[in-house]
Coordinates of C-alpha atoms in Angstrom, one line a residue:
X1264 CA -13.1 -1.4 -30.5
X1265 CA -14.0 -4.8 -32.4
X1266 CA -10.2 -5.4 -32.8
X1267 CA -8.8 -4.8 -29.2
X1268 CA -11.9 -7.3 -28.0
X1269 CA -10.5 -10.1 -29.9
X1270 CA -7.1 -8.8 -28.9
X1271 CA -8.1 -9.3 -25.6
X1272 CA -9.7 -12.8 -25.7
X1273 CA -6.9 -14.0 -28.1
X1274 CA -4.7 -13.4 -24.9
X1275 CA -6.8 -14.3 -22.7
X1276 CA -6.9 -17.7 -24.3
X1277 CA -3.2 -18.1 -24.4
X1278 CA -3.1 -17.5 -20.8
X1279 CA -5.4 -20.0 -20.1
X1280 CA -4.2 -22.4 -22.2
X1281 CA -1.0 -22.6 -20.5
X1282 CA -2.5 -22.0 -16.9
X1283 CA -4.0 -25.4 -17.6
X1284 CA -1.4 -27.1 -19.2
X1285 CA 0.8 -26.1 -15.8
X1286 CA -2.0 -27.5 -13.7
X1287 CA -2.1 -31.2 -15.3
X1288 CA 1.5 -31.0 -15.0
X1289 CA 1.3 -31.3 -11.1
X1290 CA -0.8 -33.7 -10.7
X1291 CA 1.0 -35.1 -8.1
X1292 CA 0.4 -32.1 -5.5
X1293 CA -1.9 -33.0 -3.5
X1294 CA -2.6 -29.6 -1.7
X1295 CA -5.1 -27.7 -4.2
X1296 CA -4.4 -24.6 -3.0
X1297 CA -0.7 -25.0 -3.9
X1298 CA -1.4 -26.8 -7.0
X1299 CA -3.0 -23.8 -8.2
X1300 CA -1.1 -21.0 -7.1
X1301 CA 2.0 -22.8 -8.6
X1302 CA -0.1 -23.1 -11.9
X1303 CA 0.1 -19.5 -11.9
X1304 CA 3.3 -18.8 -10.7
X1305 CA 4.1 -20.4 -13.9
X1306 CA 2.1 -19.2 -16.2
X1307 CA 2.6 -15.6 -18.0
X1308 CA 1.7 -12.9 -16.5
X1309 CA 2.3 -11.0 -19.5
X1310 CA -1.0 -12.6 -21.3
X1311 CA -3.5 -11.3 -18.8
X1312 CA -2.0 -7.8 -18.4
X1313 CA -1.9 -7.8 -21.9
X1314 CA -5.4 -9.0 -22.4
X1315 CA -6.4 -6.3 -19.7
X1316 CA -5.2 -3.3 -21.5
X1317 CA -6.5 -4.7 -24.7
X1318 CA -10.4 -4.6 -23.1
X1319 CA -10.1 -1.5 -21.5
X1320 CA -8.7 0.2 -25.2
X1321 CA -11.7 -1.6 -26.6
X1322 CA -14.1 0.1 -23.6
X1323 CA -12.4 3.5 -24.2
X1324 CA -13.2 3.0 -27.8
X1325 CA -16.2 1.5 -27.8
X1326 CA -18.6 4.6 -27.4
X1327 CA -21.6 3.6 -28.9
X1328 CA -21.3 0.6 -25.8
X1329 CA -21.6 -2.1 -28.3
X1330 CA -19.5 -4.7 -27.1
X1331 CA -20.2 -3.2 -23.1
X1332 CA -22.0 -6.4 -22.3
X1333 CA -18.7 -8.4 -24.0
X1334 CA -16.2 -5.9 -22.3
X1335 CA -17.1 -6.0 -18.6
X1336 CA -17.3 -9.6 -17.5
X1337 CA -13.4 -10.4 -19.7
X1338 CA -12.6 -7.4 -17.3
X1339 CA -13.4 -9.5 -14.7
X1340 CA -12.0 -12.3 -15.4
X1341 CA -8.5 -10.9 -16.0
X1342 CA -8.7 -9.2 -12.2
X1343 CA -9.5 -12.3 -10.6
X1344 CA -6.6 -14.2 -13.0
X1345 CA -4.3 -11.3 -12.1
X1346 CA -4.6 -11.4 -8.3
X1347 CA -4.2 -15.0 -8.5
X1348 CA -1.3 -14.5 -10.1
X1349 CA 0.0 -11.8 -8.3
X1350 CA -0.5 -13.7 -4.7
X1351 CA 1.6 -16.6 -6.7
X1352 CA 4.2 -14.6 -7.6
X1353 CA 4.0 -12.7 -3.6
X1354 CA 4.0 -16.4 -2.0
X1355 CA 7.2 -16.9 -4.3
X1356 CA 9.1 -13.8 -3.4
X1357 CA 8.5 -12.4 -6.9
X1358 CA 8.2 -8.6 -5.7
X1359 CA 8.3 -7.2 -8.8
X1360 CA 6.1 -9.1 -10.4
X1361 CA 3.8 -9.0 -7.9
X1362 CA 3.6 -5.2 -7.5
X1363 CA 2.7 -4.9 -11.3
X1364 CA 0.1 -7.2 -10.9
X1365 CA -1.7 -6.3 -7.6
X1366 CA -1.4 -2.5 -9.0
X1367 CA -3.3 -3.6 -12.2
X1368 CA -6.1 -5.5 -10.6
X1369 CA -6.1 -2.1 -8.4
X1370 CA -6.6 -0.5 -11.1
X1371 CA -9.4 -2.7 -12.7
X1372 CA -11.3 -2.8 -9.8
X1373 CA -11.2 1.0 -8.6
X1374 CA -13.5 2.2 -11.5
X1375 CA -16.0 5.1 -10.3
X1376 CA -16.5 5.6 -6.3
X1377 CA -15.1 2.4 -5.9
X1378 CA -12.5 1.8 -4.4
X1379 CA -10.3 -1.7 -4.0
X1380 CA -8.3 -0.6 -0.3
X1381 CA -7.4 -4.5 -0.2
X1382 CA -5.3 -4.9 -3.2
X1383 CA -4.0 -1.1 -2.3
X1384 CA -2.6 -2.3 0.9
X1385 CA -1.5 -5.6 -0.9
X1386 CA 0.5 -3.3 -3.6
X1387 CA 1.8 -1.2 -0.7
X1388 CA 3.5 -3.9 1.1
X1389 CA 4.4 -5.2 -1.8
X1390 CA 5.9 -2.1 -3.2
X1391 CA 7.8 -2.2 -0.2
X1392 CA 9.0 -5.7 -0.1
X1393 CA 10.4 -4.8 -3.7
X1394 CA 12.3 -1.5 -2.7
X1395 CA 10.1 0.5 -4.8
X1396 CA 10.0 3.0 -2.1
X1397 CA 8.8 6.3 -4.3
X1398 CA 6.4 3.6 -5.7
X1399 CA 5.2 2.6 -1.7
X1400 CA 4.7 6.8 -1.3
X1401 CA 2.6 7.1 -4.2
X1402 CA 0.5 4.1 -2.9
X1403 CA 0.4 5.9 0.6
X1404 CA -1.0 8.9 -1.1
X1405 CA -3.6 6.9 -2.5
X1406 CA -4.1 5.3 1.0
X1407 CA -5.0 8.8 2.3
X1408 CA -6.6 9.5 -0.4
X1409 CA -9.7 7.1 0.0
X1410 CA -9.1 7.7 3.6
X1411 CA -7.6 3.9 4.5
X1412 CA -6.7 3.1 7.3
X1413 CA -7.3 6.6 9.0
X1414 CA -5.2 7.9 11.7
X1415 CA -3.0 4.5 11.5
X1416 CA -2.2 5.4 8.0
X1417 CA -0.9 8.8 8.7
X1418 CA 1.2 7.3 11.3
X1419 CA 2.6 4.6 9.0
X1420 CA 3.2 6.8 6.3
X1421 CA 5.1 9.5 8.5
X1422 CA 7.7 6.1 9.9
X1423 CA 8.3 5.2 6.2
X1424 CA 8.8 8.3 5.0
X1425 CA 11.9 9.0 7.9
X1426 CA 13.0 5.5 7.8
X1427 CA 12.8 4.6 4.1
X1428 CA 13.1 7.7 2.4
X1429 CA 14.7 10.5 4.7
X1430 CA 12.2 12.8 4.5
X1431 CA 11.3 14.2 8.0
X1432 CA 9.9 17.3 6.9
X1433 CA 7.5 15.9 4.8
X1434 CA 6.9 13.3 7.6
X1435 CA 6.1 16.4 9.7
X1436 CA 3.8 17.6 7.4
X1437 CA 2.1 14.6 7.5
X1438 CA 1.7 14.1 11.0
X1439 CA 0.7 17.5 11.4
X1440 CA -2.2 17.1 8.8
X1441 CA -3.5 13.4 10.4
X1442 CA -3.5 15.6 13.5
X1443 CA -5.4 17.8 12.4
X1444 CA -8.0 15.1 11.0
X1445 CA -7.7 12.9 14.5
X1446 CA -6.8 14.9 17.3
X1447 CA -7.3 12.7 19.6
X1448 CA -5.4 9.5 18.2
X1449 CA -2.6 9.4 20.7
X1450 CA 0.1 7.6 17.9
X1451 CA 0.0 10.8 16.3
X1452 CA 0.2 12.9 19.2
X1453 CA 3.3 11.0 20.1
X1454 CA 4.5 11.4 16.3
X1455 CA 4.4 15.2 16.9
X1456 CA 6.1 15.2 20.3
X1457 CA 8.5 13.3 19.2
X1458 CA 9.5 15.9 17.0
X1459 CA 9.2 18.3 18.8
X1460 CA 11.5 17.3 21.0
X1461 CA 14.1 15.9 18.7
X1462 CA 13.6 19.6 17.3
X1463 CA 15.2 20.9 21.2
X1464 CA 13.5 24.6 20.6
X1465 CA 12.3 25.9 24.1
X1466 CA 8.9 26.7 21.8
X1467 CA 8.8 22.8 20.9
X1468 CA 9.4 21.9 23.9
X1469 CA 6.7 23.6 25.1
X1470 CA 4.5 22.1 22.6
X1471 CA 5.8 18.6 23.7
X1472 CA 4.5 19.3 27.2
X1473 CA 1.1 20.0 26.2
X1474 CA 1.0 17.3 23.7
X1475 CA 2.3 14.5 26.8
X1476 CA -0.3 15.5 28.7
X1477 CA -3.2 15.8 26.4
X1478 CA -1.8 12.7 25.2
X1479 CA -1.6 11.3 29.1
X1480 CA -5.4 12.3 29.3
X1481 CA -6.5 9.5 26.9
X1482 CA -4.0 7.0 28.2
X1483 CA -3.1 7.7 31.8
X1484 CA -1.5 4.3 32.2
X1485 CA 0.9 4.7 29.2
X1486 CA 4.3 4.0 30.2
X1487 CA 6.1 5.6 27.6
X1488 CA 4.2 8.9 27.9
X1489 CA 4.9 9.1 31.6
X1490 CA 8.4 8.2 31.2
X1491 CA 8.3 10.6 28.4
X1492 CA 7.1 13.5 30.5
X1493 CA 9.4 12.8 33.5
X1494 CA 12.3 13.1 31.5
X1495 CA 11.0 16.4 30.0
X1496 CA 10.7 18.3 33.2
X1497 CA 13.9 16.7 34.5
X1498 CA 16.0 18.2 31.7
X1499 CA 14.2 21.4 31.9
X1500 CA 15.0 21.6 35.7
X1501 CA 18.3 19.9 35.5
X1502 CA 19.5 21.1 32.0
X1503 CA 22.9 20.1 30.9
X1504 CA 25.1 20.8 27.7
X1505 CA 26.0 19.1 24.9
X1506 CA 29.0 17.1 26.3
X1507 CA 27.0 16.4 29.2
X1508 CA 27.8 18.7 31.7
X1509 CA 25.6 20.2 34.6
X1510 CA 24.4 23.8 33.3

């Protein structure tokens, strides 16, 4: 354990070393923020993920918790360096570089029962600004895992999934379970309907009418759910085929 805890400081250093060195160099920037966050941008990334995975082999290895007291505070410092980084690299279109490091300061800081659900939403978006979309589902997962964003994240997750990826009946699935978890969230019921009635069955279709007007329960004044349910009975009255014509 000894070894990877001067691994880690030994990287540490380097990274700070040249975080500074960027800094002077801009002394002409006025705004701090930006003086900063450049200094970053700048510096290497590759030091403090480095220096991160060298503490946490010395934590795994350290079982007698000897250097514990050493570990845990260089383990903070390389999450608040690496989100600092990664918003540089975010603010400079980086996406790749970004992901790596939001998902690593995720990582740092979800130890136990806790969980970090702002740097998992940062490395969601992210993920997505990149076009890592398998990476954005497995970060979506997580979401639901810890129970983010609730019924909102079902719903989210479900429009990705058909509009990045293709997968409708997985998006299904999904909606069905967030349904099943918040009946009453009327962006889900809509999600469902709206399958439903893509799906043109006279047993979908059925369930799309319940689902419009439990949905028109909660929100009477919704003007897509009226619409919605208009239509519905129009075409069942007034059913025509699929070039158009009156049946």
């Amino acid at each position: 354990a000894k070894t990877w805890v001067y691994s880690g400081k030994i990287y540490l250093a380097l990274f700070d070393r040249t975080f500074h060195s960027e800094y002077e160099k801009a002394k002409n920037v006025q705004d701090i923020n930006q003086r900063t966050y450049d200094a970053y941008f700048n510096s290497k990334q590759e030091y403090l993920l480095t220096a991160a995975n060298s503490f946490q082999k010395a934590k795994m290895l350290d079982k007698k918790k000897d250097y514990l007291e050493e570990i845990n505070p260089q383990l903070d410092v390389c999450s608040k360096h690496l989100e600092n980084s990664a918003v540089a690299q975010y603010n400079h279109k980086v996406y790749d570089s970004a992901l790596i490091g939001f998902e690593k300061v995720l990582e740092l800081n979800s130890t136990g029962s806790k969980a970090d659900t702002g740097n998992l939403i940062n490395a969601r978006i992210t993920a997505d600004l990149a076009g890592n979309y398998e990476e954005e589902k497995k970060l979506y997962e997580k979401a639901i895992e810890l129970k983010v964003g609730k019924a909102s994240t079902y719903h989210n997750y479900q429009q990705f999934l058909i509009d990045r990826l293709n997968y409708v009946a997985l998006a299904l699935e999904i909606v069905k379970k967030g349904r099943s978890l918040y009946p009453a969230d009327v962006s889900l019921i809509k999600d469902e309907t709206n399958f439903y009635l893509k799906s043109g069955k006279p047993e979908d279709i059925s369930k799309a009418i319940i689902n419009l007007k439990e949905a028109l329960e909660k929100s009477p004044e919704d003007i897509y759910l009226n619409l919605a349910l208009a239509n519905l009975f129009d075409h069942l009255a007034n059913p025509v085929s699929e070039e158009g014509k009156d049946l």
